[in-house]
mmCIF file of C-alpha atoms in Angstrom:
data_model
loop_
_atom_site.group_PDB
_atom_site.id
_atom_site.type_symbol
_atom_site.label_atom_id
_atom_site.label_comp_id
_atom_site.label_asym_id
_atom_site.label_seq_id
_atom_site.Cartn_x
_atom_site.Cartn_y
_atom_site.Cartn_z
ATOM 1 C CA MET I 18 89.918 97.924 109.476
ATOM 2 C CA ILE I 19 87.990 101.137 108.841
ATOM 3 C CA ARG I 20 91.107 102.751 107.324
ATOM 4 C CA ALA I 21 91.606 99.728 105.080
ATOM 5 C CA GLY I 22 88.666 100.835 102.948
ATOM 6 C CA THR I 23 86.121 98.686 101.208
ATOM 7 C CA PRO I 24 87.308 95.124 100.700
ATOM 8 C CA ARG I 25 87.485 94.138 97.065
ATOM 9 C CA ARG I 26 87.444 90.737 95.477
ATOM 10 C CA ASP I 27 90.697 88.944 96.287
ATOM 11 C CA ASP I 28 91.742 91.649 98.753
ATOM 12 C CA GLY I 29 93.632 89.360 101.099
ATOM 13 C CA ALA I 30 94.898 92.174 103.322
ATOM 14 C CA ALA I 31 91.403 93.339 104.288
ATOM 15 C CA ALA I 32 90.237 89.765 104.820
ATOM 16 C CA ALA I 33 93.311 89.050 106.963
ATOM 17 C CA ALA I 34 92.572 92.120 109.100
ATOM 18 C CA ILE I 35 88.969 91.064 109.641
ATOM 19 C CA LEU I 36 89.938 87.468 110.391
ATOM 20 C CA THR I 37 92.602 88.622 112.853
ATOM 21 C CA ALA I 38 90.047 90.706 114.758
ATOM 22 C CA LEU I 39 87.606 87.800 114.808
ATOM 23 C CA LEU I 40 90.314 85.398 115.920
ATOM 24 C CA LEU I 41 91.337 87.623 118.848
ATOM 25 C CA THR I 42 87.693 87.840 119.917
ATOM 26 C CA VAL I 43 87.188 84.081 119.734
ATOM 27 C CA VAL I 44 90.416 83.373 121.650
ATOM 28 C CA ALA I 45 89.273 85.773 124.390
ATOM 29 C CA ALA I 46 85.893 84.004 124.494
ATOM 30 C CA ALA I 47 87.594 80.607 124.779
ATOM 31 C CA ARG I 48 89.706 81.813 127.710
ATOM 32 C CA TRP I 49 86.691 83.416 129.375
ATOM 33 C CA HIS I 50 84.636 80.210 129.107
ATOM 34 C CA ALA I 51 87.554 78.035 130.246
ATOM 35 C CA ALA I 52 88.094 80.222 133.321
ATOM 36 C CA ARG I 53 84.434 79.774 134.272
ATOM 37 C CA GLY I 54 84.372 76.014 133.744
ATOM 38 C CA HIS I 55 82.211 76.109 130.614
ATOM 39 C CA ALA I 56 83.980 73.169 128.967
ATOM 40 C CA GLN I 57 81.716 72.795 125.916
ATOM 41 C CA GLN I 58 81.687 76.493 125.100
ATOM 42 C CA ALA I 59 85.464 76.723 125.542
ATOM 43 C CA ALA I 60 85.966 73.727 123.232
ATOM 44 C CA ALA I 61 83.642 75.238 120.626
ATOM 45 C CA ALA I 62 85.524 78.546 120.771
ATOM 46 C CA ARG I 63 88.883 76.755 120.421
ATOM 47 C CA SER I 64 87.548 74.862 117.389
ATOM 48 C CA THR I 65 86.281 78.114 115.867
ATOM 49 C CA ALA I 66 89.681 79.712 116.481
ATOM 50 C CA GLN I 67 91.362 76.884 114.579
ATOM 51 C CA HIS I 68 89.042 77.410 111.610
ATOM 52 C CA LEU I 69 89.718 81.166 111.684
ATOM 53 C CA ARG I 70 93.493 80.529 111.757
ATOM 54 C CA THR I 71 93.144 78.376 108.639
ATOM 55 C CA ALA I 72 91.072 81.055 106.904
ATOM 56 C CA TYR I 73 93.615 83.719 107.942
ATOM 57 C CA ARG I 74 96.510 81.725 106.455
ATOM 58 C CA MET I 75 94.618 81.460 103.175
ATOM 59 C CA ALA I 76 93.679 85.166 103.098
ATOM 60 C CA ALA I 77 97.129 86.395 104.145
ATOM 61 C CA ALA I 78 99.035 84.226 101.678
ATOM 62 C CA SER I 79 98.739 86.688 98.799
ATOM 63 C CA PRO I 80 99.686 89.936 100.591
ATOM 64 C CA MET I 81 102.479 88.239 102.539
ATOM 65 C CA GLY I 82 103.767 86.683 99.299
ATOM 66 C CA THR I 83 103.757 90.135 97.686
ATOM 67 C CA LEU I 84 105.819 91.501 100.561
ATOM 68 C CA ARG I 85 108.277 88.599 100.402
ATOM 69 C CA ASP I 86 108.738 89.262 96.669
ATOM 70 C CA ARG I 87 109.424 92.936 97.395
ATOM 71 C CA ALA I 88 112.097 91.996 99.921
ATOM 72 C CA ALA I 89 113.935 90.003 97.260
ATOM 73 C CA HIS I 90 114.303 93.191 95.196
ATOM 74 C CA LEU I 91 115.640 95.463 97.948
ATOM 75 C CA PRO I 92 119.175 96.804 97.546
ATOM 76 C CA ALA I 93 121.624 94.550 99.403
ATOM 77 C CA ALA I 94 122.832 97.287 101.776
ATOM 78 C CA GLN I 95 119.307 98.302 102.773
ATOM 79 C CA ARG I 96 118.305 94.672 103.180
ATOM 80 C CA ALA I 97 121.315 93.988 105.423
ATOM 81 C CA ARG I 98 120.533 97.017 107.654
ATOM 82 C CA LEU I 99 116.885 96.051 108.047
ATOM 83 C CA ASP I 100 117.682 92.376 108.671
ATOM 84 C CA ALA I 101 120.202 93.451 111.342
ATOM 85 C CA ALA I 102 117.560 95.659 112.983
ATOM 86 C CA ILE I 103 115.140 92.726 113.078
ATOM 87 C CA ALA I 104 117.773 90.356 114.490
ATOM 88 C CA THR I 105 118.630 92.907 117.195
ATOM 89 C CA ALA I 106 115.008 93.614 118.125
ATOM 90 C CA LEU I 107 113.906 89.981 117.950
ATOM 91 C CA PRO I 108 116.660 87.596 119.013
ATOM 92 C CA GLY I 109 116.033 84.190 117.463
ATOM 93 C CA SER I 110 113.778 85.730 114.815
ATOM 94 C CA GLY I 111 115.242 83.846 111.896
ATOM 95 C CA ASN I 112 117.015 86.826 110.351
ATOM 96 C CA ARG I 113 120.450 85.627 111.344
ATOM 97 C CA LYS I 114 123.193 84.269 109.123
ATOM 98 C CA GLY I 115 122.535 80.669 108.212
ATOM 99 C CA SER I 116 118.830 80.961 108.955
ATOM 100 C CA THR I 117 116.500 79.014 106.722
ATOM 101 C CA ARG I 118 113.546 81.374 107.162
ATOM 102 C CA PRO I 119 114.273 85.080 107.152
ATOM 103 C CA MET I 120 111.435 87.485 107.894
ATOM 104 C CA ASP I 121 111.178 88.782 104.335
ATOM 105 C CA ALA I 122 107.675 90.250 104.675
ATOM 106 C CA LEU I 123 108.741 92.166 107.780
ATOM 107 C CA THR I 124 111.894 93.394 106.026
ATOM 108 C CA ALA I 125 109.836 94.664 103.071
ATOM 109 C CA THR I 126 107.336 96.353 105.399
ATOM 110 C CA LEU I 127 110.128 98.130 107.272
ATOM 111 C CA ALA I 128 111.615 99.275 103.953
ATOM 112 C CA GLU I 129 108.240 100.676 102.922
ATOM 113 C CA ALA I 130 107.846 102.445 106.272
ATOM 114 C CA GLN I 131 111.348 103.881 105.920
ATOM 115 C CA GLU I 132 110.432 105.252 102.481
ATOM 116 C CA ALA I 133 107.374 106.875 104.100
ATOM 117 C CA GLY I 134 109.677 108.686 106.546
ATOM 118 C CA TYR I 135 109.591 106.410 109.575
ATOM 119 C CA ASP I 136 112.580 105.144 111.534
ATOM 120 C CA PRO I 137 112.435 101.331 111.081
ATOM 121 C CA GLU I 138 114.104 100.513 114.398
ATOM 122 C CA THR I 139 111.745 102.741 116.394
ATOM 123 C CA LEU I 140 108.701 101.453 114.545
ATOM 124 C CA LEU I 141 109.789 97.846 115.087
ATOM 125 C CA ARG I 142 110.354 98.484 118.792
ATOM 126 C CA ASP I 143 106.942 100.179 119.140
ATOM 127 C CA ALA I 144 105.210 97.315 117.323
ATOM 128 C CA SER I 145 107.046 94.699 119.416
ATOM 129 C CA ASP I 146 106.198 96.444 122.674
ATOM 130 C CA ALA I 147 102.512 97.011 121.830
ATOM 131 C CA ARG I 148 101.489 93.592 123.192
ATOM 132 C CA GLU I 149 103.113 90.278 123.896
ATOM 133 C CA LEU I 150 104.329 88.181 120.974
ATOM 134 C CA ARG I 151 105.157 84.844 122.580
ATOM 135 C CA THR I 152 101.710 83.350 121.896
ATOM 136 C CA ALA I 153 101.662 84.436 118.235
ATOM 137 C CA VAL I 154 101.640 81.624 115.708
ATOM 138 C CA SER I 155 103.666 83.888 113.404
ATOM 139 C CA VAL I 156 105.548 86.779 115.007
ATOM 140 C CA GLU I 157 106.340 88.044 111.509
ATOM 141 C CA ASP I 158 102.670 88.264 110.524
ATOM 142 C CA VAL I 159 101.741 90.065 113.743
ATOM 143 C CA LEU I 160 104.543 92.607 113.373
ATOM 144 C CA VAL I 161 103.859 93.198 109.673
ATOM 145 C CA TRP I 162 100.217 94.092 110.356
ATOM 146 C CA ARG I 163 101.053 96.170 113.460
ATOM 147 C CA ILE I 164 103.703 98.162 111.595
ATOM 148 C CA ARG I 165 101.460 98.674 108.578
ATOM 149 C CA ARG I 166 98.754 100.034 110.887
ATOM 150 C CA LEU I 167 101.135 102.222 112.918
ATOM 151 C CA ALA I 168 102.702 103.721 109.782
ATOM 152 C CA GLN I 169 99.364 103.905 107.946
ATOM 153 C CA LEU I 170 100.849 102.015 105.000
ATOM 154 C CA PRO I 171 98.563 101.017 102.131
ATOM 155 C CA SER I 172 97.554 97.446 101.458
ATOM 156 C CA PRO I 173 100.586 95.321 100.484
ATOM 157 C CA ASP I 174 98.868 94.234 97.290
ATOM 158 C CA GLY I 175 98.586 97.864 96.170
ATOM 159 C CA ARG I 176 94.800 97.935 96.109
ATOM 160 C CA ASN I 177 94.487 100.606 98.762
ATOM 161 C CA ASP I 178 96.868 103.305 97.620
ATOM 162 C CA ARG I 179 94.197 105.953 98.114
ATOM 163 C CA VAL I 180 94.639 105.931 101.912
ATOM 164 C CA ALA I 181 95.096 109.542 102.987
ATOM 165 C CA ARG I 182 98.117 110.211 105.138
ATOM 166 C CA PRO I 183 98.520 113.522 106.916
ATOM 167 C CA THR I 184 101.834 115.233 106.222
ATOM 168 C CA ASN I 185 102.527 116.051 109.872
ATOM 169 C CA ARG I 186 101.688 112.601 111.250
ATOM 170 C CA PRO I 187 103.639 111.254 114.232
ATOM 171 C CA ARG I 188 106.343 108.805 113.174
ATOM 172 C CA THR I 189 105.878 106.442 116.129
ATOM 173 C CA VAL I 190 103.362 105.530 118.802
ATOM 174 C CA ASN I 191 105.560 107.283 121.389
ATOM 175 C CA GLU I 192 105.570 110.531 119.392
ATOM 176 C CA GLN I 193 101.810 110.348 119.110
ATOM 177 C CA ALA I 194 101.457 109.846 122.878
ATOM 178 C CA SER I 195 103.746 112.803 123.647
ATOM 179 C CA ARG I 196 101.960 115.103 121.202
ATOM 180 C CA PRO I 197 99.750 117.718 122.929
ATOM 181 C CA ASN I 198 96.029 117.079 122.671
ATOM 182 C CA PRO I 199 94.318 120.115 121.080
ATOM 183 C CA MET I 200 91.018 119.124 122.726
ATOM 184 C CA ARG I 201 92.327 119.843 126.226
#
């Protein structure tokens, strides 16, 4: 969220990032209270989480819509390669032939990461392996935001193009972990 810069009016990407962080905190609080038998507090946290999910959907609609529009304009060959990578990494993801809901925003994000010099398959694998996905309401949303953070991509709505990216940055989480620490 710090790298996202100052939120501007109608900056859905920054609002979505903040709401996601709040939602994760509230879900953790609900589980903590439930585990300790605090029924009222757990119910209040679950209700708050539902409100935050609604707010997230509203805030994320614009940036996710922008990404879906970008996917529609990708060259067919590039689109096919990226869709195949998603289908391989996420069986049952909706990017298969005959699917009614492809992961267009994820496809566009992978294309943008590829243009920035990242390997889409490696980045997708790193984002998928970062934490579990089975409890996500939208696996696509989670992966889009993880990949955008890992690749340090600017806001999907183009409002944050001033984000500085080092030229010798690691391409994946694994490369970053294997890089020697100069502080040691």
